[in-house]
Coordinates of C-alpha atoms and ligand atoms in Angstrom, one line a residue:
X1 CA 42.2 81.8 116.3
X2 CA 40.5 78.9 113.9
X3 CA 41.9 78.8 110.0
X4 CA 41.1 76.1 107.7
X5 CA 43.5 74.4 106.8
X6 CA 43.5 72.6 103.1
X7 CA 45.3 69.8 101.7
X8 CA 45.4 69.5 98.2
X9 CA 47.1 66.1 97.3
X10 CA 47.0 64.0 94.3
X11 CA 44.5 61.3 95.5
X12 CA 42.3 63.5 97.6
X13 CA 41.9 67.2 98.8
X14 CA 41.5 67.3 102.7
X15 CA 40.5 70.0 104.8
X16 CA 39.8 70.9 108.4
X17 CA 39.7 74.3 110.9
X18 CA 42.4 74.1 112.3
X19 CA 43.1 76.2 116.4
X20 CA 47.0 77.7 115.3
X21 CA 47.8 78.2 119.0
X22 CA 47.5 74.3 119.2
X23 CA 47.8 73.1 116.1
X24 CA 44.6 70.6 116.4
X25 CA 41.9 70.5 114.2
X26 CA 38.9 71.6 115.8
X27 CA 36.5 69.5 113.6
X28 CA 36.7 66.3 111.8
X29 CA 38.4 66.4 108.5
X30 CA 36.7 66.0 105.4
X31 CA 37.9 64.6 102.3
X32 CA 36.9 64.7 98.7
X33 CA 38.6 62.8 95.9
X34 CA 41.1 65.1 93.6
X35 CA 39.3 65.1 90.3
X36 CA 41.1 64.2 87.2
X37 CA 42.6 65.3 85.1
X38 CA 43.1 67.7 88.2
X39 CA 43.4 70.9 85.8
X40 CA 43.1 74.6 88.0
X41 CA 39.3 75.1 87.1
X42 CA 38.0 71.9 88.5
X43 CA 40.3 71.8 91.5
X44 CA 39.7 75.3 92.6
X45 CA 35.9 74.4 92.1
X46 CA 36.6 71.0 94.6
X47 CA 38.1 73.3 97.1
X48 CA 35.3 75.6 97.0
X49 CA 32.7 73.0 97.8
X50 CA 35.4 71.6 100.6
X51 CA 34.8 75.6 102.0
X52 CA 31.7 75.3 102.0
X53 CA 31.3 72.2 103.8
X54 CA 32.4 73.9 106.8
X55 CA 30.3 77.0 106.0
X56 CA 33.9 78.9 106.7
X57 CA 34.2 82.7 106.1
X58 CA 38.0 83.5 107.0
X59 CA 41.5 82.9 106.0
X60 CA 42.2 79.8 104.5
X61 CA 45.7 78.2 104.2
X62 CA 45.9 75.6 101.3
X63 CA 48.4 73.3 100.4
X64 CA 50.2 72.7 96.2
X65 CA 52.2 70.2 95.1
X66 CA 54.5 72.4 93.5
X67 CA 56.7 75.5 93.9
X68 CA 54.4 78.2 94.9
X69 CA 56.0 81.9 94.7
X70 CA 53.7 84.8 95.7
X71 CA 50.6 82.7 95.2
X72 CA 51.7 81.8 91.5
X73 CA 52.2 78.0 90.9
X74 CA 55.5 77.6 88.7
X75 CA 56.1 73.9 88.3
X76 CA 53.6 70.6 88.1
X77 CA 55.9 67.2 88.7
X78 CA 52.8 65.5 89.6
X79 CA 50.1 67.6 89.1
X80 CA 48.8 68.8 85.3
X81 CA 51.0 71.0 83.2
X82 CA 48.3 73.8 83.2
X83 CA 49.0 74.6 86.4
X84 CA 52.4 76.3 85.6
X85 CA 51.8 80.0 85.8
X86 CA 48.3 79.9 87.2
X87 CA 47.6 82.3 89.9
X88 CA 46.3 79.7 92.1
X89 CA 46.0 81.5 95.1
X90 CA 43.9 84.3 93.4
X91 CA 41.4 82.1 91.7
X92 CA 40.8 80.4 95.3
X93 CA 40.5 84.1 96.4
X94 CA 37.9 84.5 93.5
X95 CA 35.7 81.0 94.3
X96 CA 35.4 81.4 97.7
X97 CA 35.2 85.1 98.6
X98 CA 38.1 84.5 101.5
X99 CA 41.4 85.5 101.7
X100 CA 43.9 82.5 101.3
X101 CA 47.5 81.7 101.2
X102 CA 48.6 78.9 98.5
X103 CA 52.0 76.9 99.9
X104 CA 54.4 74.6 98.7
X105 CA 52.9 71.3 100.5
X106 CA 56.2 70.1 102.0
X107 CA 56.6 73.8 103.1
X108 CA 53.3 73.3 105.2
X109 CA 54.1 69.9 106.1
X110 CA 57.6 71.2 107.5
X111 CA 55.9 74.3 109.3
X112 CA 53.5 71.9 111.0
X113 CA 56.2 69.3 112.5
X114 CA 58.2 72.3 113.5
X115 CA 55.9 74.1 115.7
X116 CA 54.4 71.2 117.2
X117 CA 55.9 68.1 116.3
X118 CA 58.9 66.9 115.7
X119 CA 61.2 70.0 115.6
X120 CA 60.0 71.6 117.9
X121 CA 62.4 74.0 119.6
X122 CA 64.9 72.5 117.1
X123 CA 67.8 75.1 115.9
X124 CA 70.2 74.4 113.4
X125 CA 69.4 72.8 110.0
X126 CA 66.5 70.5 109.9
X127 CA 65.7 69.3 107.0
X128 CA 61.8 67.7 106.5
X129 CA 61.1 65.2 103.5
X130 CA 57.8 64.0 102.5
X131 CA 57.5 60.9 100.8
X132 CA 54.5 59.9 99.1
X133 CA 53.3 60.3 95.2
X134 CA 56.6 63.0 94.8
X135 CA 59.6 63.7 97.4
X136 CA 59.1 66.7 98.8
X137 CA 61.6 68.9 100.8
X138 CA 61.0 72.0 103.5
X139 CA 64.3 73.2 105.3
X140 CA 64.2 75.3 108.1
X141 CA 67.7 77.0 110.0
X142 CA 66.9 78.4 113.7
X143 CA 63.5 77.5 112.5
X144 CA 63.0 79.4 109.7
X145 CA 61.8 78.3 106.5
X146 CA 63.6 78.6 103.0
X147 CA 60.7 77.6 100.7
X148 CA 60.3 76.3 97.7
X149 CA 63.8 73.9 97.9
X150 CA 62.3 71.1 95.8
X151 CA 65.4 69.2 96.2
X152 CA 63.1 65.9 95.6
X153 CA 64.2 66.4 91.8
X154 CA 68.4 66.3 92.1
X155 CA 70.2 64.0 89.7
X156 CA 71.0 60.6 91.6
X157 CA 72.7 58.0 89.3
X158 CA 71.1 59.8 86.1
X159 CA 67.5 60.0 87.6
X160 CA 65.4 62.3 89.1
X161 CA 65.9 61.6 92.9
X162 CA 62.0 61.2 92.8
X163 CA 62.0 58.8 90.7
X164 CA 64.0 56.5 93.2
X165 CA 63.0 57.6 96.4
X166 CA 59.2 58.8 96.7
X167 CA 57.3 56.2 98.2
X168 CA 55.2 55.7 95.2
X169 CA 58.3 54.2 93.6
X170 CA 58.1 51.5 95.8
X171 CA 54.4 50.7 95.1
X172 CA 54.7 50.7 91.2
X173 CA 58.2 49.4 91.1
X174 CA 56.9 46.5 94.3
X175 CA 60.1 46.8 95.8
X176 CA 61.0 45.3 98.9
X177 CA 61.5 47.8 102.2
X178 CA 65.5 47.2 102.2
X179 CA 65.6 48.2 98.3
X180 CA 64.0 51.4 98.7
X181 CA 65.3 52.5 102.2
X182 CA 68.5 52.0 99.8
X183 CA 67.5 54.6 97.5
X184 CA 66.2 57.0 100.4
X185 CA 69.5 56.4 102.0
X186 CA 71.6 57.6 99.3
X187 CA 69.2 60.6 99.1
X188 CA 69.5 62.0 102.1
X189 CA 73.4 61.1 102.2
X190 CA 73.8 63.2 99.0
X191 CA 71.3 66.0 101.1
X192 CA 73.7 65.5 104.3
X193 CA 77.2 66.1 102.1
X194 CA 75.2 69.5 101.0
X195 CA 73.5 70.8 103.9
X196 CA 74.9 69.0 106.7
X197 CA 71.8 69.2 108.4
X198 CA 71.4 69.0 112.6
X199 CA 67.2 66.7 111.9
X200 CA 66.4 65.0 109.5
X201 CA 62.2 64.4 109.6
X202 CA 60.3 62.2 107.5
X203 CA 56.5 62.8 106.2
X204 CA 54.1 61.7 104.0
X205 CA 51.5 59.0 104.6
X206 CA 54.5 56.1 104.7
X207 CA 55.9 57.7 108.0
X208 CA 53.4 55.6 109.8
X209 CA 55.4 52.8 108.5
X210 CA 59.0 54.3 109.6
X211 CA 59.9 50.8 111.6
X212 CA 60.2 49.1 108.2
X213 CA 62.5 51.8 106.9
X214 CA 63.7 54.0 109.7
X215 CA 66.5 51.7 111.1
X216 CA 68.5 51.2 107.7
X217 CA 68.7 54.7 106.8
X218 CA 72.5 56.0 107.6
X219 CA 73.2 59.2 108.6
X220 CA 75.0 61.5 110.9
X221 CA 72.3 63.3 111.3
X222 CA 69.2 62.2 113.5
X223 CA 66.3 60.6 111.7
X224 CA 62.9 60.8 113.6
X225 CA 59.5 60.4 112.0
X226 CA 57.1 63.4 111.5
X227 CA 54.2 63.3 114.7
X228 CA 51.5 65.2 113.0
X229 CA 51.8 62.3 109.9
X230 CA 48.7 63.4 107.5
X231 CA 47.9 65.9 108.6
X232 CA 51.1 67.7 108.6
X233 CA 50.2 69.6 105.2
X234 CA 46.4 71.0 106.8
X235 CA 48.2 72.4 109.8
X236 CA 50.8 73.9 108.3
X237 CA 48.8 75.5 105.6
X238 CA 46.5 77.2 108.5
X239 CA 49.6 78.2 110.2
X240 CA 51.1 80.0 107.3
X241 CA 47.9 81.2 106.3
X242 CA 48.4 83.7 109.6
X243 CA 49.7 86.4 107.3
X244 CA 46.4 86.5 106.0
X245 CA 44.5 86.8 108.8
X246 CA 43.6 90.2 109.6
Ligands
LIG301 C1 57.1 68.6 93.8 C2 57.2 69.4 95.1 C3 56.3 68.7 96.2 C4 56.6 67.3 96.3 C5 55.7 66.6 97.2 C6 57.4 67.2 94.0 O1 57.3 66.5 92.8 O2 58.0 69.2 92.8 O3 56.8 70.7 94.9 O4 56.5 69.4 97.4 O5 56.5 66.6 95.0 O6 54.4 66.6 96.8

């Protein structure tokens, strides 16, 4: 069975069918720029032209950068401010006459890797952490999911562990790759003394990079790199979005 996926990240919103049994996309992606300020009207009306693109009639999973509970968005780190509240899900539902399922982005991300990437078959606590314009957590025990964790936003050294560790920090900040890994380090030290996870698996679009940070990360744990690397959040989206398909 085909579901499009939909990615809906700061920079751009990115979409494909995706074949759940698989987990490939069955068409080329396509991409349109996230327009700003990125309020609910004009995003939902972005992802209805990104539907349309693909002519698709059927369930759609889509992506949020935020804590998404029953469809409802209830936070915006990175996203605007109006979003908090906003039945996301249901306008989508409205614009594009489909039935959809809105997800926490690192949730879908998460999802993805562990059905057919790097925790697959994995038991125990894995713990998946995006890194790009936020810090984004999914953790899963015996392969189940506890959504919404969020814990990119615990206190380290009086910050928001975001603030430190998302790999946009090291862009706007034009740190060195030792100085950051640092800062990821002591996040996922402080997520190991917590959870005491079994995988640790790193996302977001710097994972293609992970041999310039990878090997000066320290933890018990085992660190491996997410395999489905972008498009992590459009997989996972379509995956959860089975609940919706009839
Ligand atoms: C948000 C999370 C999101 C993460 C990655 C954080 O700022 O609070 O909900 O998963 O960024 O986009």
């Amino acid at each position: 069975m085909n579901i499009l996926g939909i990615d809906i990240g700061g920079s751009g919103i990115k979409g494909a069918p995706v074949d759940i049994e698989t987990g490939r996309l069955v068409s080329q992606r396509h991409r349109i720029p996230t327009p700003k300020p990125a309020t609910p009207p004009v995003v939902v009306e972005a992802v209805g032209r990104l539907v349309e693109h693909f002519g698709w009639k059927g369930p759609i999973g889509c992506t949020f950068p935020a804590i998404v509970k029953a469809g409802v968005v209830h936070s915006a780190a990175n996203v605007d401010k109006s979003w908090i509240g906003t039945d996301g899900q249901g306008l989508l539902e409205e614009r594009t006459g489909c039935p959809v399922l809105l997800i926490n982005d690192a949730d879908a991300a998460g999802l993805a890797e562990m059905s057919f990437g790097a925790g697959e078959g994995r038991k125990g606590v894995v713990i998946m952490l995006t890194l790009g314009t936020g810090l984004g957590s999914a953790v899963f025990i015996d392969g189940r999911l506890v959504p919404n964790t969020e814990f990119g936003h615990i206190e380290i050294r009086g910050k928001n562990a975001e603030e430190r560790a998302a790999s946009r920090i090291r862009k706007e900040k034009d740190l060195d790759w030792k100085t950051w890994a640092g800062h990821v380090d002591e996040f996922m030290g402080r997520m190991e003394a917590l959870l005491s996870p079994d995988l640790f698996i790193i996302g977001g679009g710097v994972s293609k990079k992970h041999h310039q940070f990878l090997h000066l990360i320290d933890t018990r744990a085992e660190v491996v790199p997410a395999k489905a690397l972008n498009e992590a959040g459009i997989i996972g989206a379509a995956l959860a979005a089975r609940s919706v398909a009839s």
